[in-house]
C-alpha positions as a Python dict, from the first residue, in 0.01 Angstrom:
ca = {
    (1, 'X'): (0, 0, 0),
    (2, 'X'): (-371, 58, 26),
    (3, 'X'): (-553, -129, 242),
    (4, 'X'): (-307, -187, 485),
    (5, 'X'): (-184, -21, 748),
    (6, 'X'): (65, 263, 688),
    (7, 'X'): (249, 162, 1030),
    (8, 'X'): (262, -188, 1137),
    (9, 'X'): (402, -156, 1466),
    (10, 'X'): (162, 65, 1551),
    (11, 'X'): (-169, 39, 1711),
    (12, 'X'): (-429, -211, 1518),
    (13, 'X'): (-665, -93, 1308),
    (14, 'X'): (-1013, -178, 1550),
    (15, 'X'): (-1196, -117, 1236),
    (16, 'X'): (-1046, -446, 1114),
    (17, 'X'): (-1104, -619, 1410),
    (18, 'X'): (-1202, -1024, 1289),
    (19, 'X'): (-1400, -1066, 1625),
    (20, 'X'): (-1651, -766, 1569),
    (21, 'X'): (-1804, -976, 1274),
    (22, 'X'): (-2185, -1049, 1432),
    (23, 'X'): (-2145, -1402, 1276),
    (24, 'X'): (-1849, -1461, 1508),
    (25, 'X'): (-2025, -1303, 1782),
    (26, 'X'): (-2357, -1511, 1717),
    (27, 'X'): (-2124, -1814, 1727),
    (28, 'X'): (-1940, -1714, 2028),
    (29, 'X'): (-2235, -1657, 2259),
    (30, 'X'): (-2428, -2005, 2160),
    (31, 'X'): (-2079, -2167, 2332),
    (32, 'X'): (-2151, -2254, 2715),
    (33, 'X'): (-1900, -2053, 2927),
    (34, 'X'): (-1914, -2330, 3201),
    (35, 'X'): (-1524, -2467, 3267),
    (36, 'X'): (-1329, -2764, 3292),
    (37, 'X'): (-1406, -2788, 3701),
    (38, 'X'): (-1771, -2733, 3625),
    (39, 'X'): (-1764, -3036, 3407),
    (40, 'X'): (-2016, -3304, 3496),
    (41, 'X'): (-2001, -3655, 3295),
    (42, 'X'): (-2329, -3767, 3397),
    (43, 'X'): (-2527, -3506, 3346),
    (44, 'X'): (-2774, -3502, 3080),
    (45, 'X'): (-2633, -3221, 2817),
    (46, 'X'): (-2929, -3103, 2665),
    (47, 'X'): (-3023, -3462, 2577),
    (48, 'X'): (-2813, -3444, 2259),
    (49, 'X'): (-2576, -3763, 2294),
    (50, 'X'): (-2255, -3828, 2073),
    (51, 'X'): (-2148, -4184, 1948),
    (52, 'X'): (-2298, -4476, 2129),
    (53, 'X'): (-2073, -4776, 2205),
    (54, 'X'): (-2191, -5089, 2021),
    (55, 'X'): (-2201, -5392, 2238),
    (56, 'X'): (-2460, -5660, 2337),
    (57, 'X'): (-2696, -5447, 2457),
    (58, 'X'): (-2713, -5179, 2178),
    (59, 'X'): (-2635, -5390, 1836),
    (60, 'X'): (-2460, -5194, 1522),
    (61, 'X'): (-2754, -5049, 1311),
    (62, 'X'): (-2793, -5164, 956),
    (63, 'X'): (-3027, -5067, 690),
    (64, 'X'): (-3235, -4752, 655),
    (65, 'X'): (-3444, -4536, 949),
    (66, 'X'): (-3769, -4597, 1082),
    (67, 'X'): (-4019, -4354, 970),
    (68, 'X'): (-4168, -4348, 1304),
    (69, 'X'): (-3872, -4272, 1507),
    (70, 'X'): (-3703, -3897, 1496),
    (71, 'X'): (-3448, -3755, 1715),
    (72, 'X'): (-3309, -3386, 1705),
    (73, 'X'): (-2991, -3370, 1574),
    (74, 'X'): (-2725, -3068, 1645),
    (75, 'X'): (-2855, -2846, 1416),
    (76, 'X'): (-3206, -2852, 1577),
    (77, 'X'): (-3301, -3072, 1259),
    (78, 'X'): (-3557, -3408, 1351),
    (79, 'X'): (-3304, -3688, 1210),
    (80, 'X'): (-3409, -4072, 1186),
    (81, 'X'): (-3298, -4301, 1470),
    (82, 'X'): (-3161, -4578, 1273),
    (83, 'X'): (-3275, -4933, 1439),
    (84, 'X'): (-3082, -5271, 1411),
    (85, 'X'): (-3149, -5525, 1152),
    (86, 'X'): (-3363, -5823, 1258),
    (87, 'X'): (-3344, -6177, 1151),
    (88, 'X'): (-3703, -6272, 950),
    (89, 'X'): (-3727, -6598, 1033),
    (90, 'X'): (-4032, -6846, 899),
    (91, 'X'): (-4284, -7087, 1062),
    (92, 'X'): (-4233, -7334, 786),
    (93, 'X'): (-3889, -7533, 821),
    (94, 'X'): (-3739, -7704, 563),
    (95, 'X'): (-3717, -8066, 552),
    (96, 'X'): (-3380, -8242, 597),
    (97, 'X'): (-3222, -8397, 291),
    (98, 'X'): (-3211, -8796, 252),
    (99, 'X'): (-2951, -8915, 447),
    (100, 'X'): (-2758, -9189, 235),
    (101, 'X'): (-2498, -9410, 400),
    (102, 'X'): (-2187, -9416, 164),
    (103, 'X'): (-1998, -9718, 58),
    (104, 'X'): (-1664, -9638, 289),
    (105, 'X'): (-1949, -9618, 628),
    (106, 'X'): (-2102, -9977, 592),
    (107, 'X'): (-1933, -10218, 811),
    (108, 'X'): (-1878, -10484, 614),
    (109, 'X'): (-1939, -10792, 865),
    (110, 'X'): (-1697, -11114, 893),
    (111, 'X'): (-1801, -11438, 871),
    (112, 'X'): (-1524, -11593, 935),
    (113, 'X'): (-1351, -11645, 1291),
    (114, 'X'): (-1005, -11505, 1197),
    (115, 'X'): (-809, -11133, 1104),
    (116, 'X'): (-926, -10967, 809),
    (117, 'X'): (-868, -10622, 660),
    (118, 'X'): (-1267, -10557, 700),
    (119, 'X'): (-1306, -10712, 1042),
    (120, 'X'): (-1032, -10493, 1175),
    (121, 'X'): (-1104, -10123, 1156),
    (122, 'X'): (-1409, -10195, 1376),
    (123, 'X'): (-1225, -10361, 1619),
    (124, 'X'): (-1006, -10040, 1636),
    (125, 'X'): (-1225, -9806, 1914),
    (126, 'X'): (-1259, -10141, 2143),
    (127, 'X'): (-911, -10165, 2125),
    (128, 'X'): (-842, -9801, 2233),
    (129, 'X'): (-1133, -9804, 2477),
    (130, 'X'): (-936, -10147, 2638),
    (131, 'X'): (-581, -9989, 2641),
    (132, 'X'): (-746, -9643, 2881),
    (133, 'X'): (-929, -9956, 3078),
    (134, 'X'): (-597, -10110, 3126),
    (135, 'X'): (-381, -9745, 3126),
    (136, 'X'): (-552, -9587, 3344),
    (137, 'X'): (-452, -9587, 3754),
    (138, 'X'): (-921, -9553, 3790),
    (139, 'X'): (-1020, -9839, 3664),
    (140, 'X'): (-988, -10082, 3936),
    (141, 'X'): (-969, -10468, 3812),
    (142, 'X'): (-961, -10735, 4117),
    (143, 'X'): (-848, -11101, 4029),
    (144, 'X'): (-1127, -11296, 3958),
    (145, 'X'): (-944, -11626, 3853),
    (146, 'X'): (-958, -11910, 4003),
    (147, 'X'): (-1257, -11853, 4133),
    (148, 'X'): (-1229, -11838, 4532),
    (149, 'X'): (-1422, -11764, 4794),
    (150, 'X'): (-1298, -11404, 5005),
    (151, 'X'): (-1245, -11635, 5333),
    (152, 'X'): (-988, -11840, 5174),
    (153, 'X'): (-652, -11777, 5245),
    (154, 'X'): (-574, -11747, 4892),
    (155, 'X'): (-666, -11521, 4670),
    (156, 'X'): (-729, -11549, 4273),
    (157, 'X'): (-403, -11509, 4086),
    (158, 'X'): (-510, -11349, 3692),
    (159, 'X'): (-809, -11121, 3586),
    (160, 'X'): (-1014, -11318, 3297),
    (161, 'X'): (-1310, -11183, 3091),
    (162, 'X'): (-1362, -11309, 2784),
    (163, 'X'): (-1661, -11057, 2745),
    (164, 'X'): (-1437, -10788, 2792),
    (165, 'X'): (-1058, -10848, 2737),
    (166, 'X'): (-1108, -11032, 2397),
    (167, 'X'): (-1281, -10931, 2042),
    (168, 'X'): (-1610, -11025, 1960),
    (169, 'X'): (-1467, -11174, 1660),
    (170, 'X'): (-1224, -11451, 1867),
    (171, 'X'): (-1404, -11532, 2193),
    (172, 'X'): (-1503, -11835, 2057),
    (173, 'X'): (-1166, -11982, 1996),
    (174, 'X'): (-1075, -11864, 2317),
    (175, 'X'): (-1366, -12050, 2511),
    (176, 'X'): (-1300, -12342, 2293),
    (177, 'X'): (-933, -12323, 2468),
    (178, 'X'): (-1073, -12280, 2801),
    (179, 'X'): (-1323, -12581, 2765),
    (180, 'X'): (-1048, -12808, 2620),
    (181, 'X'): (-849, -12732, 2945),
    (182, 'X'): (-1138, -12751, 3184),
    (183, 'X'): (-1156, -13123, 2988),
    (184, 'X'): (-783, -13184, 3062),
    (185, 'X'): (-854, -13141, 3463),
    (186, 'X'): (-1127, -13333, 3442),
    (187, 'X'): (-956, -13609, 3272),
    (188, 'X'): (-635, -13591, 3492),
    (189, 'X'): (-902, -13563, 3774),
    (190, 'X'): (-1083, -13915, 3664),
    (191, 'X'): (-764, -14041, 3641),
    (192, 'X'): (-689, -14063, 3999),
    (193, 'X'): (-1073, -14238, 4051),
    (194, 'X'): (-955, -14517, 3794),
    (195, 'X'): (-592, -14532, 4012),
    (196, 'X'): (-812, -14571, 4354),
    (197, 'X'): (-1051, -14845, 4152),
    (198, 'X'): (-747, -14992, 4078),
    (199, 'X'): (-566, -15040, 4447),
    (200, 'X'): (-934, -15145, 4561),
    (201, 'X'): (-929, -15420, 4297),
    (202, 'X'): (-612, -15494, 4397),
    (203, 'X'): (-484, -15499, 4043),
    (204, 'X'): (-76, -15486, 3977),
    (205, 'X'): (50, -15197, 3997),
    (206, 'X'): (-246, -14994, 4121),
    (207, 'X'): (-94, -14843, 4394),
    (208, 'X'): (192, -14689, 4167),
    (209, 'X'): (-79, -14577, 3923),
    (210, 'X'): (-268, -14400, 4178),
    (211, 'X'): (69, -14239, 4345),
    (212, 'X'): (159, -14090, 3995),
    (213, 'X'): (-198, -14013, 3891),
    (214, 'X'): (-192, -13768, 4207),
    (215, 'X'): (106, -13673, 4083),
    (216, 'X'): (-16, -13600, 3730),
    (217, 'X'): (-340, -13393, 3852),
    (218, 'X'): (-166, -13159, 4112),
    (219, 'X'): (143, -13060, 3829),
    (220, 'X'): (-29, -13050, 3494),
    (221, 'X'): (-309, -12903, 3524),
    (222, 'X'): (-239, -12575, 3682),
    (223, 'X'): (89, -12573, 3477),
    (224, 'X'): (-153, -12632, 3160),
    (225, 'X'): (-292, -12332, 3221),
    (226, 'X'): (-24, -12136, 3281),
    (227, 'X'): (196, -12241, 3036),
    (228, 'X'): (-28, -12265, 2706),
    (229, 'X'): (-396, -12105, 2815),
    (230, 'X'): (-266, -11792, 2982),
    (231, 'X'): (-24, -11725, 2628),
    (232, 'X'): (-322, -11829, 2395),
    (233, 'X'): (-553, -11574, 2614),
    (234, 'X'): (-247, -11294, 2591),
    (235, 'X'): (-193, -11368, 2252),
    (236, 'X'): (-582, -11273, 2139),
    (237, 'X'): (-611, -11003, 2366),
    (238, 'X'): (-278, -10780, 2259),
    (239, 'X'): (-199, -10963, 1908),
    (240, 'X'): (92, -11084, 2042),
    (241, 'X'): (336, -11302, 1819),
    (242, 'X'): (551, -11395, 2118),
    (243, 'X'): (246, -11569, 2268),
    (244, 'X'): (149, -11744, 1986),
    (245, 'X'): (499, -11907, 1947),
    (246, 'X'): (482, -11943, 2315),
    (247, 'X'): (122, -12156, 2274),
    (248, 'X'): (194, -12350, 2026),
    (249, 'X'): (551, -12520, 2161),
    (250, 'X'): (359, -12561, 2495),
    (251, 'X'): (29, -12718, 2381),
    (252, 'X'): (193, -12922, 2122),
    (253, 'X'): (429, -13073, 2432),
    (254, 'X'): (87, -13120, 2612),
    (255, 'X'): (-40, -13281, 2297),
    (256, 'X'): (249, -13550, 2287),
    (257, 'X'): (230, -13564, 2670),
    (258, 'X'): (-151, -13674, 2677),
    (259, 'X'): (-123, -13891, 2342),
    (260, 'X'): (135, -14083, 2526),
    (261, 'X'): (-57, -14086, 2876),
    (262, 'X'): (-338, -14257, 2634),
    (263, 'X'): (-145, -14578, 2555),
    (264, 'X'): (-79, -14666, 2921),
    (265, 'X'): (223, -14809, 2944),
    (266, 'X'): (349, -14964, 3224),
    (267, 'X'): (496, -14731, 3483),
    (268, 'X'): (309, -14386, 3329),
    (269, 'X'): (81, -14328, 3613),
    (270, 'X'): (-234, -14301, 3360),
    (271, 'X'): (-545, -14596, 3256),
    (272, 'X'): (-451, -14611, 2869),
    (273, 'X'): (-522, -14848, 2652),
    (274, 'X'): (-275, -15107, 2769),
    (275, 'X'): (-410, -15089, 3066),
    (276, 'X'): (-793, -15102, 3017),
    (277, 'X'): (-706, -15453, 2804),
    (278, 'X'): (-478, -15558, 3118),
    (279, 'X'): (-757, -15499, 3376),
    (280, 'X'): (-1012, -15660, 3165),
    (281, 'X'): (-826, -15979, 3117),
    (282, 'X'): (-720, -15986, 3491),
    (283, 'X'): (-927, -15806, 3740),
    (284, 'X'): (-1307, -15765, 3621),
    (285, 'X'): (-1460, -15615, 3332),
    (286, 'X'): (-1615, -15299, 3565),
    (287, 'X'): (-1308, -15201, 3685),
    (288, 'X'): (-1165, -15249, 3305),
    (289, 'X'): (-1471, -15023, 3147),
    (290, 'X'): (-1383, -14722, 3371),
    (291, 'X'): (-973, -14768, 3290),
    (292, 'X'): (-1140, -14789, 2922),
    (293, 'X'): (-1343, -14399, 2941),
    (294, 'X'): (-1029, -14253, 3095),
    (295, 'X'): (-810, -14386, 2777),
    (296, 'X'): (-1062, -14274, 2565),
    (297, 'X'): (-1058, -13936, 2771),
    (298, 'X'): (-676, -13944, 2685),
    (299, 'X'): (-734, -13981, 2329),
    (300, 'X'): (-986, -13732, 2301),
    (301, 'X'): (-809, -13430, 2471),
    (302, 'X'): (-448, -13505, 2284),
    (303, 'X'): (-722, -13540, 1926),
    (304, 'X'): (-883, -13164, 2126),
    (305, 'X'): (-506, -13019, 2151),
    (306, 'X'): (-402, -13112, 1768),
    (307, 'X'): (-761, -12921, 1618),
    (308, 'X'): (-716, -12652, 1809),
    (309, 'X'): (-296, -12580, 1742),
    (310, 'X'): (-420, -12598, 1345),
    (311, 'X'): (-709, -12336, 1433),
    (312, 'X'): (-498, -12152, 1608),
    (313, 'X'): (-186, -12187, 1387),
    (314, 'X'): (-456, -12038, 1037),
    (315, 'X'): (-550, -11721, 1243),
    (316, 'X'): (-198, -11696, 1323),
    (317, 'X'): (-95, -11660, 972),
    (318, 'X'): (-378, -11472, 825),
    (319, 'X'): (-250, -11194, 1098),
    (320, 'X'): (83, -11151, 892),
    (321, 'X'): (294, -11249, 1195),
    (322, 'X'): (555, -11389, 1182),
    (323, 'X'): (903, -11563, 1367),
    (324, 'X'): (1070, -11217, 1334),
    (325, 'X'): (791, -11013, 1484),
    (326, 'X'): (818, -11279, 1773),
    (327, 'X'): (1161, -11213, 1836),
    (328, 'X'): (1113, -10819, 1839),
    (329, 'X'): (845, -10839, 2069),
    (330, 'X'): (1043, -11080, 2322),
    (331, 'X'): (1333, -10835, 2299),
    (332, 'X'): (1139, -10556, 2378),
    (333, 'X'): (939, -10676, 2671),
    (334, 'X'): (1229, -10825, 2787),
    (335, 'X'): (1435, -10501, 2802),
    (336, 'X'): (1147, -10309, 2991),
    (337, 'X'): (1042, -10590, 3206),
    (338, 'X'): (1120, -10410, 3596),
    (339, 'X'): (1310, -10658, 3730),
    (340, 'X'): (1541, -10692, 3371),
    (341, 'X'): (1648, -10378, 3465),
    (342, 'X'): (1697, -10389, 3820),
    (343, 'X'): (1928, -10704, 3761),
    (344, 'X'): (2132, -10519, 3488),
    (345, 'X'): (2141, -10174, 3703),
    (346, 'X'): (2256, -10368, 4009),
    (347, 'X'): (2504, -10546, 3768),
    (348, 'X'): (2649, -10207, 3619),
    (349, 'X'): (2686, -10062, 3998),
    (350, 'X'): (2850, -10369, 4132),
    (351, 'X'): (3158, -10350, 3786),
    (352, 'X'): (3171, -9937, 3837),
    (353, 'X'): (3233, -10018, 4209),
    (354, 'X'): (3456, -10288, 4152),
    (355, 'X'): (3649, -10062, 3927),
    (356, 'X'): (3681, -9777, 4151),
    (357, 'X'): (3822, -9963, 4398),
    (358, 'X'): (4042, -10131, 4206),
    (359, 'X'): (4195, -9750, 4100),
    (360, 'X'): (4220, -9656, 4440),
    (361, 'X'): (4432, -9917, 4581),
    (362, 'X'): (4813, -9887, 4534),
    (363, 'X'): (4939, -10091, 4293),
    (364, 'X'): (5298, -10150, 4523),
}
């Protein structure tokens, strides 16, 4: 066994001692001999620095090294201090292609006065932006209709804007409504002026005409408005079918109504025809020509209620609504209306009640 020791439990060999090599030893002593407790983080070690944290301040470096920058490296070797790549940017800048509109971004525009598939989808964002208006609790809307001064002791009843509550595309038919019932006040309203020329002619039955006439002015016209503006006004603002079908029974009853108010007859309350000829024959012709412009009045704002029920009733059917859709939407609002519920929740507590107490009484 030559080369090794005879005896391996005895004594080492110091001849083959690994540690006496003077490369070890040269190794060895270039090792600091300063400990863990004499350990100081920030202190500059030698200025040689390890890996470098790449952040905002000190980018990744890409590419190759700068000839003019050297650093020592470990092996007291000058190695390049690689720099980070930089963005070449030009002083000329490129022009921006044609911009062509396409065939699905032209808004096609609508000539006509009524629902159409092109005349819609533009309508859509002022329909969103009128639904937040109405949604939301900080937009505050005050009455404005009718009209009244703030030191009256009553204060307007609806909020109307055409401008704003109503498309572009139907405020026309809607302030073609609102004329035709501003001309039904005033006609109900000259009315009463022929009724007091009338009792100052002292013509038969003037003083019943002007009674009735009073009558006439103080319960149709607000009820007009209520009854078949407000639903025409509701019905182009939300699309409603249930206010269309609402409209058109009302002002067609206001159409009959006022066609039969023309005529005169004895006992209606209204200067109709019958009545102009009667005065003229009778009393004077003056008195006669004013009980002749109310008739004609008459005539005119039944001949104003029929036009505008057949405008109305062809952008009514152009929408695709229909009797059915009518009947949904009255069901529906009628089931959330507040006081629909109340009514049936204070009916359902009144039967449980009644029922519990009719279990807890004896039946003996």
């Amino acid at each position: 066994m030559s080369g090794f020791d005879e005896n391996p439990f005895g004594e080492p060999n110091i001849n083959n001692d690994p540690f006496s090599d003077p490369a070890v030893q040269k190794a060895a002593s270039s090792i600091s001999n300063k400990g863990i407790e004499d350990y100081n983080p920030f202190a500059n070690q030698g200025g040689n620095t390890g890996p470098q944290v790449r952040g905002a301040s000190n980018p990744p470096l890409y590419g190759g090294a700068a000839p003019s920058a050297q650093q020592p490296g470990y092996g007291g070797t000058a190695t390049a201090v690689q720099q980070p790549a930089m963005l070449q940017t030009s002083t000329q800048e490129a022009a921006p292609p044609n911009y062509a509109r396409s065939a699905q971004q032209t808004i096609p525009q609508s000539n006509s006065g009524m629902f159409s598939p092109t005349s819609q989808p533009p309508n859509e964002p002022w329909r969103r932006n009128t639904q937040d208006m109405n949604n939301t609790p900080y937009y505050p809307r005050r009455n404005n209709w009718p009209p009244l001064p703030e030191s009256c002791c009553v204060q307007p009843c609806f909020y109307q804007d055409i401008d704003v509550e109503i498309q572009a595309d139907f405020q026309n038919i809607v302030r073609q409504l609102y004329h035709l019932w501003i001309f039904h006040g005033l006609v109900y309203l000259t009315n009463v002026v022929g009724g007091l020329a009338l009792v100052l002619a002292n013509a038969d039955g003037g003083t019943e005409l002007f009674t009735l006439a009073i009558m006439w002015l103080i319960l149709l016209v607000p009820f007009s408005f209520i009854c078949w503006f407000r639903p025409a006004y509701q019905a182009f603002k939300n699309d409603s079918s249930f206010n269309f079908m609402v409209y058109f029974f009302m002002c067609s009853l206001q159409a009959i109504i006022t066609g039969y108010q023309s005529l005169g007859l004895h006992s209606s309350g209204t200067c109709g025809i019958f009545r102009a000829l009667a005065t003229f024959n009778s009393v004077n012709i003056f008195v006669g020509l004013i009980v002749l412009v109310i008739a004609i009045g008459f005539i005119v704002a039944a001949a104003g209620d029929a036009f505008l029920i057949m405008k109305v009733h062809r952008i009514y059917r152009s929408t695709g609504a229909s009797v059915i859709k009518a009947q949904q939407e009255f069901t529906s609002s009628f089931l959330r209306n507040e006081h629909v519920q109340g009514a049936a929740a204070n009916v359902a507590a009144s039967a449980v009640r009644a029922q519990v107490n009719n279990m807890t009484q004896p039946r003996y």
